[in-house]
PDB file of N, CA and C in Angstrom:
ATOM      1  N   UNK A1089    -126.373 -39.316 -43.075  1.00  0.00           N
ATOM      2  CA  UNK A1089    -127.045 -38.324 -43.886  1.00  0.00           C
ATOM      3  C   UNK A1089    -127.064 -36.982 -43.157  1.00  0.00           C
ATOM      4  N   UNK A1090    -126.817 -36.265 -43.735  1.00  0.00           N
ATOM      5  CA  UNK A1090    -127.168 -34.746 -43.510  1.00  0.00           C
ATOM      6  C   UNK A1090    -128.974 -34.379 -43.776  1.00  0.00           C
ATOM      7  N   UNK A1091    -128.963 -33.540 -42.183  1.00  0.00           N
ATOM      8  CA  UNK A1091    -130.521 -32.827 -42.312  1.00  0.00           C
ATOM      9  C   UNK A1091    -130.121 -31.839 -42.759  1.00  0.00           C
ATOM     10  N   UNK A1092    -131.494 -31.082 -43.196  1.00  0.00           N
ATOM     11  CA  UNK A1092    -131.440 -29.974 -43.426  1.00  0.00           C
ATOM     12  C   UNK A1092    -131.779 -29.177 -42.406  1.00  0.00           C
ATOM     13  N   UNK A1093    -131.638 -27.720 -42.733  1.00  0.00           N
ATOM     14  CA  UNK A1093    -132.599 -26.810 -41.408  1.00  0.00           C
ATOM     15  C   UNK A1093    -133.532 -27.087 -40.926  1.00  0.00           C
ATOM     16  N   UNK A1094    -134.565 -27.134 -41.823  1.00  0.00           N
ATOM     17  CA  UNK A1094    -135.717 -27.681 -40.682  1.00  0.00           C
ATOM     18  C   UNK A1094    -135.686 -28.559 -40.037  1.00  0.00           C
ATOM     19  N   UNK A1095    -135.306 -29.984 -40.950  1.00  0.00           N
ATOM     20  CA  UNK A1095    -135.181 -31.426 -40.335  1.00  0.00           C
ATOM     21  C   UNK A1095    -134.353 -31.067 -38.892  1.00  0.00           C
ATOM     22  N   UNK A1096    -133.472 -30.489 -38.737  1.00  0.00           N
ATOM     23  CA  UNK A1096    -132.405 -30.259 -37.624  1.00  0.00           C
ATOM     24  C   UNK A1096    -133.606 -29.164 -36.577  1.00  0.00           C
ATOM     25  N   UNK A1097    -133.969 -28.377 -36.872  1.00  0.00           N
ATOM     26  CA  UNK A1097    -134.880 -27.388 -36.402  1.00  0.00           C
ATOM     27  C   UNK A1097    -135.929 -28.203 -35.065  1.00  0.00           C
ATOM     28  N   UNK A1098    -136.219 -29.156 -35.982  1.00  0.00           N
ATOM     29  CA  UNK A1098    -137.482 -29.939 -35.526  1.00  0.00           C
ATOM     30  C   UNK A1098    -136.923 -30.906 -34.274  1.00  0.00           C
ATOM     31  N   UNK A1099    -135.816 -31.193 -35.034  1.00  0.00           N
ATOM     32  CA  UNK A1099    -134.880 -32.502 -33.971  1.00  0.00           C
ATOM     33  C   UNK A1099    -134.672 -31.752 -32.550  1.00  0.00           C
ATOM     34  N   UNK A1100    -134.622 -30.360 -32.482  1.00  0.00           N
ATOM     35  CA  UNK A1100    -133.954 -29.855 -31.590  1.00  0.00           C
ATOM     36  C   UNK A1100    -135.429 -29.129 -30.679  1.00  0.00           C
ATOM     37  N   UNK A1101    -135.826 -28.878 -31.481  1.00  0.00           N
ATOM     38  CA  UNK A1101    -137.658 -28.559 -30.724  1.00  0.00           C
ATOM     39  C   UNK A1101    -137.633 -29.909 -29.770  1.00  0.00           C
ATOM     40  N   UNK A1102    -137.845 -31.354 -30.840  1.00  0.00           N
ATOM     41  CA  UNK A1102    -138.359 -32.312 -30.014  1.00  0.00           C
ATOM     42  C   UNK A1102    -137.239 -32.364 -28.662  1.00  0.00           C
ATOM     43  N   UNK A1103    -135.775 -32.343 -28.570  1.00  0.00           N
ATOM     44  CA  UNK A1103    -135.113 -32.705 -27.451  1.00  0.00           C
ATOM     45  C   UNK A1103    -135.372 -31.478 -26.510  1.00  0.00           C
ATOM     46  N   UNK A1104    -135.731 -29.793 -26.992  1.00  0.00           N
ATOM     47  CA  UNK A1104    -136.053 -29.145 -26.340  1.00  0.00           C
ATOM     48  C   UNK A1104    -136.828 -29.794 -25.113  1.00  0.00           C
ATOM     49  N   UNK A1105    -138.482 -29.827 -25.965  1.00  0.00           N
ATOM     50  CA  UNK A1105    -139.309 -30.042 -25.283  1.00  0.00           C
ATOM     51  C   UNK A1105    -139.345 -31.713 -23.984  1.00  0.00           C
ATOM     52  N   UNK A1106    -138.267 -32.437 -24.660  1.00  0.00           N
ATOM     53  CA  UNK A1106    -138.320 -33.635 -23.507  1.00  0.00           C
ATOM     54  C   UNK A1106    -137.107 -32.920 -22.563  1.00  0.00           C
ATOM     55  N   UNK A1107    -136.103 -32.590 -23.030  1.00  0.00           N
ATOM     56  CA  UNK A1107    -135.746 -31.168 -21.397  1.00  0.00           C
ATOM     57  C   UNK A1107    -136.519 -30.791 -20.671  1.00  0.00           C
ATOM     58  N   UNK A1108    -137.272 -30.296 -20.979  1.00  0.00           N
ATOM     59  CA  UNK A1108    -138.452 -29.214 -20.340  1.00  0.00           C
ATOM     60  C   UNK A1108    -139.002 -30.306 -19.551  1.00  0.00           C
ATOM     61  N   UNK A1109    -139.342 -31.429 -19.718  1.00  0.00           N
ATOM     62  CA  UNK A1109    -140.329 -32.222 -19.305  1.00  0.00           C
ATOM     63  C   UNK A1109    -139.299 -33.123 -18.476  1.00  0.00           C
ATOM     64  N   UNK A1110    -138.351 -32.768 -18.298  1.00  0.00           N
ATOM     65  CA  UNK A1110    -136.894 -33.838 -17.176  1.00  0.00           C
ATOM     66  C   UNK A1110    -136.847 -35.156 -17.661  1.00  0.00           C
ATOM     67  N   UNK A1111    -137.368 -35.144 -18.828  1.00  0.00           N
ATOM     68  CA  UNK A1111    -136.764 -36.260 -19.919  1.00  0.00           C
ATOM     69  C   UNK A1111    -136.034 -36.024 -20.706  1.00  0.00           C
ATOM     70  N   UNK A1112    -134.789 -35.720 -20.542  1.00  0.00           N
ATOM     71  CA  UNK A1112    -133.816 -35.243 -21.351  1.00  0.00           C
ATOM     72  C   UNK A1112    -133.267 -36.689 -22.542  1.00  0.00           C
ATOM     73  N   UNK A1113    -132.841 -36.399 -23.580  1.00  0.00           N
ATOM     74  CA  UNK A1113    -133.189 -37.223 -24.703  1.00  0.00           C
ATOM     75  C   UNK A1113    -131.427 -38.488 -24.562  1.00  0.00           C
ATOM     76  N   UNK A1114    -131.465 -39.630 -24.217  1.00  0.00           N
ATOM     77  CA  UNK A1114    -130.591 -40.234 -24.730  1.00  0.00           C
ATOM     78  C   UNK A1114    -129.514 -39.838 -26.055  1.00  0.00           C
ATOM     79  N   UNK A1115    -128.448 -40.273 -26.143  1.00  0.00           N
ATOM     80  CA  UNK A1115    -127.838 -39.895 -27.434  1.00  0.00           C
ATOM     81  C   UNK A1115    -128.110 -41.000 -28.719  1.00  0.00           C
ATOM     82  N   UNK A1116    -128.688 -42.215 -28.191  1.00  0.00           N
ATOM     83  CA  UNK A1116    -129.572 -43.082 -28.998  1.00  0.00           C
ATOM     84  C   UNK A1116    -130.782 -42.594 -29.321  1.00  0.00           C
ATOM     85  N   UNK A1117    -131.332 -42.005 -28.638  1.00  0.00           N
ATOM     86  CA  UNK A1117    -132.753 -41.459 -28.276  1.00  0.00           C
ATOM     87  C   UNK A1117    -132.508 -40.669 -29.833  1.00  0.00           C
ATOM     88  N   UNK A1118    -131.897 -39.992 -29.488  1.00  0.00           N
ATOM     89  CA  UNK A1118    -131.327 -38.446 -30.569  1.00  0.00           C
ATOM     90  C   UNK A1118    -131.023 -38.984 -31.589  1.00  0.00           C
ATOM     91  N   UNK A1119    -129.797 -39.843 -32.011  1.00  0.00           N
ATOM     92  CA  UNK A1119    -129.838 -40.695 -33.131  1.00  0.00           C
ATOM     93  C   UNK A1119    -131.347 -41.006 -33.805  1.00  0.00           C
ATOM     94  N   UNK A1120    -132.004 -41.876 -33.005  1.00  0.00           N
ATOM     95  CA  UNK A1120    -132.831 -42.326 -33.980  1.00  0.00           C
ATOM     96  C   UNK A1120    -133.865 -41.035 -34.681  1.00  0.00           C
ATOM     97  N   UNK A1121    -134.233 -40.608 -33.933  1.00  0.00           N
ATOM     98  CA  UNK A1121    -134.772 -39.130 -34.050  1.00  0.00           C
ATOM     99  C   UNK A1121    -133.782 -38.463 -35.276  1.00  0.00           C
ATOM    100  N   UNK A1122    -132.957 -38.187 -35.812  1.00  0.00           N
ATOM    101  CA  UNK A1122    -132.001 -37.878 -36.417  1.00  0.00           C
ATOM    102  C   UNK A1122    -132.500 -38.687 -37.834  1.00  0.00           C
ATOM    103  N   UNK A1123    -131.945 -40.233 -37.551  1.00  0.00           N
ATOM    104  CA  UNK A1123    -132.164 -41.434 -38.552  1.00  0.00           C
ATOM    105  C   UNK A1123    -133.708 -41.176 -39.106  1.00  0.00           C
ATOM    106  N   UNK A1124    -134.843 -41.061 -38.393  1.00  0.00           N
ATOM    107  CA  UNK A1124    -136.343 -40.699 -38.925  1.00  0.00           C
ATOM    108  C   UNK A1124    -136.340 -39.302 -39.768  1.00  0.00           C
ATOM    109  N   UNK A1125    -135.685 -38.280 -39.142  1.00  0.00           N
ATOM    110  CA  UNK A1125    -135.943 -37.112 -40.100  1.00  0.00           C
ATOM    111  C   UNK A1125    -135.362 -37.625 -41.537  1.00  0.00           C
ATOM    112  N   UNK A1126    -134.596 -37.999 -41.285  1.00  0.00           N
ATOM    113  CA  UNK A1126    -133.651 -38.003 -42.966  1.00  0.00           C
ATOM    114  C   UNK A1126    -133.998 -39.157 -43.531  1.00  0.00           C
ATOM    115  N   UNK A1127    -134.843 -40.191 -42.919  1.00  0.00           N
ATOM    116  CA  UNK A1127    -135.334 -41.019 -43.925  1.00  0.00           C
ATOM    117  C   UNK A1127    -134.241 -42.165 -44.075  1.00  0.00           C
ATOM    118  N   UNK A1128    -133.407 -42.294 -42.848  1.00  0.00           N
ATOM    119  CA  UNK A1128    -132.718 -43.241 -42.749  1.00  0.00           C
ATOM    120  C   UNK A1128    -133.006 -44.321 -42.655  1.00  0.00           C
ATOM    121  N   UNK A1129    -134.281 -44.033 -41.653  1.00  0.00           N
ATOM    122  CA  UNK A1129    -135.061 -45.314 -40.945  1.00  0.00           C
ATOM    123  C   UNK A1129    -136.492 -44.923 -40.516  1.00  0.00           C
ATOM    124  N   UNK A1130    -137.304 -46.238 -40.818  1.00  0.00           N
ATOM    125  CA  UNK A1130    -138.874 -45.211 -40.589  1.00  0.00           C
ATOM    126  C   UNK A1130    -138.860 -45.856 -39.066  1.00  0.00           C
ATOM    127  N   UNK A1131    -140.465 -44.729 -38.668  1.00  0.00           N
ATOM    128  CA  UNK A1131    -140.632 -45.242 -36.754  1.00  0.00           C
ATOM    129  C   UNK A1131    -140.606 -46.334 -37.178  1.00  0.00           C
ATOM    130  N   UNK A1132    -141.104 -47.087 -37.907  1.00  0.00           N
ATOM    131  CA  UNK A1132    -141.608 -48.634 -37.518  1.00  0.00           C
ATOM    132  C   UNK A1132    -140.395 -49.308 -37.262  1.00  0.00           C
ATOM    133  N   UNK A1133    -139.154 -49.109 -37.738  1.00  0.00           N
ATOM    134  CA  UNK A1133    -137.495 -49.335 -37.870  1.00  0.00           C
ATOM    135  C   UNK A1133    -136.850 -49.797 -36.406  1.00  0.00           C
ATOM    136  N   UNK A1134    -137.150 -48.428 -36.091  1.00  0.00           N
ATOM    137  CA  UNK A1134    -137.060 -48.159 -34.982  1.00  0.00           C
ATOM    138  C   UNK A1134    -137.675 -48.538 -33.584  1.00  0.00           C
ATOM    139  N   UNK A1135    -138.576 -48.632 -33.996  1.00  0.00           N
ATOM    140  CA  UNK A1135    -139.426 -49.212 -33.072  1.00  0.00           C
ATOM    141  C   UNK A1135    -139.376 -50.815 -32.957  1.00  0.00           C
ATOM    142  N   UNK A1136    -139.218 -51.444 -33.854  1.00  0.00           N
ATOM    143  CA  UNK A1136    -138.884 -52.833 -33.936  1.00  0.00           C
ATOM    144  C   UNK A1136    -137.469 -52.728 -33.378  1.00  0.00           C
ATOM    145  N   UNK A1137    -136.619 -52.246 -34.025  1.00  0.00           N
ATOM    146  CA  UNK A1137    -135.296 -52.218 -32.867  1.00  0.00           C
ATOM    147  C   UNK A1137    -134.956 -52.089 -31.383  1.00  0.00           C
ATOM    148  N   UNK A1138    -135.926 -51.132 -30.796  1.00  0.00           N
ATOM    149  CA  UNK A1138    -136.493 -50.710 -29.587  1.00  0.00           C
ATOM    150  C   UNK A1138    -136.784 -52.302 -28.799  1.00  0.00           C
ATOM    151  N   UNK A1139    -138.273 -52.856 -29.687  1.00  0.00           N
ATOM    152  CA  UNK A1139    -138.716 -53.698 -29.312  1.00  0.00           C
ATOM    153  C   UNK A1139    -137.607 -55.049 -29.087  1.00  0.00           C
ATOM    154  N   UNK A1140    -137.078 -55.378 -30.031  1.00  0.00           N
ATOM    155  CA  UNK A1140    -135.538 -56.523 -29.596  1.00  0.00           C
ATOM    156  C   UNK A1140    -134.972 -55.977 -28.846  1.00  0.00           C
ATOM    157  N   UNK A1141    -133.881 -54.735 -28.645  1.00  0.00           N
ATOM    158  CA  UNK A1141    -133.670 -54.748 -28.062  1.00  0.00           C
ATOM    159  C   UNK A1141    -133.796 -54.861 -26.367  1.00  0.00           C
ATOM    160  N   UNK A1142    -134.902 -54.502 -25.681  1.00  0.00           N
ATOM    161  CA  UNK A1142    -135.382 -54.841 -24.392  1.00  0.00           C
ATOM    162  C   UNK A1142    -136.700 -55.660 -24.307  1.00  0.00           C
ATOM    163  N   UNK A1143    -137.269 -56.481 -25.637  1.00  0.00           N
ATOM    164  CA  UNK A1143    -138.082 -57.653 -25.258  1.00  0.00           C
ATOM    165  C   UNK A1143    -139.681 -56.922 -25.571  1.00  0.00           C
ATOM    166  N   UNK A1144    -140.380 -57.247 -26.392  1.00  0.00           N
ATOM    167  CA  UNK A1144    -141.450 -56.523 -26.410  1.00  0.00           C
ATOM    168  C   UNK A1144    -142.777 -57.147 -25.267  1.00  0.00           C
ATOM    169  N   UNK A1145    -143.075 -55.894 -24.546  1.00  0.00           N
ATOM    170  CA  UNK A1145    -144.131 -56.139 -23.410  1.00  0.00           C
ATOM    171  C   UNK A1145    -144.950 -57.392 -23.780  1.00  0.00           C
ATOM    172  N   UNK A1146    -145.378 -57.883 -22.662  1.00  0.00           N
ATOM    173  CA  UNK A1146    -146.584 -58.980 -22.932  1.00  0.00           C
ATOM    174  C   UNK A1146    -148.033 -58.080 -22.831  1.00  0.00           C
ATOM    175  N   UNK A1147    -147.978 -57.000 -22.249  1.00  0.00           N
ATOM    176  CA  UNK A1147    -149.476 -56.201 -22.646  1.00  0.00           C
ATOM    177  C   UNK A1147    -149.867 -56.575 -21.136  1.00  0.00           C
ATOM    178  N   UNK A1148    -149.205 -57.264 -20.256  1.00  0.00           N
ATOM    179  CA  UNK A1148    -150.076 -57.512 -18.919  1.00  0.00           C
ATOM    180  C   UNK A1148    -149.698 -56.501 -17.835  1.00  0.00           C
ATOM    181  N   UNK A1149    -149.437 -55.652 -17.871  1.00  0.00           N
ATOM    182  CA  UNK A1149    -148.703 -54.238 -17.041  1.00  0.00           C
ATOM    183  C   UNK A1149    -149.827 -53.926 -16.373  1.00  0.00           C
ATOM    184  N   UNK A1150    -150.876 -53.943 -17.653  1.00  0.00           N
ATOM    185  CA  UNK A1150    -151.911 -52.950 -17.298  1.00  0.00           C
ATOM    186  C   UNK A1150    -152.541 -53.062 -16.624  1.00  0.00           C
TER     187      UNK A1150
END
């Protein structure tokens, strides 16, 4: 899907600001970010994908 200006606007604020912060954004990272503006895929999508892919925490870190 194609963003629009803003949608793209916003995408590029958010990777701005994780630059700034020496978290510079994966190109997955960016994808999904991409996939959420346009309604490709909601966070929850994503986040469940996230979660399979590397195993979701047991919560005992803390």
């Amino acid at each position: 899907m194609e963003m629009t200006t803003e949608q793209e606007y916003h995408v590029k604020q958010v990777a701005a600001t994780m630059a700034l912060s020496d978290m510079p954004l994966t190109r997955e990272a960016h994808q999904n970010l991409v996939d959420v503006a346009t309604g490709a895929k909601t966070s929850e999508e994503v986040i469940a994908e996230i979660k399979a892919k590397y195993g979701e925490a047991d919560g005992d870190a803390m």
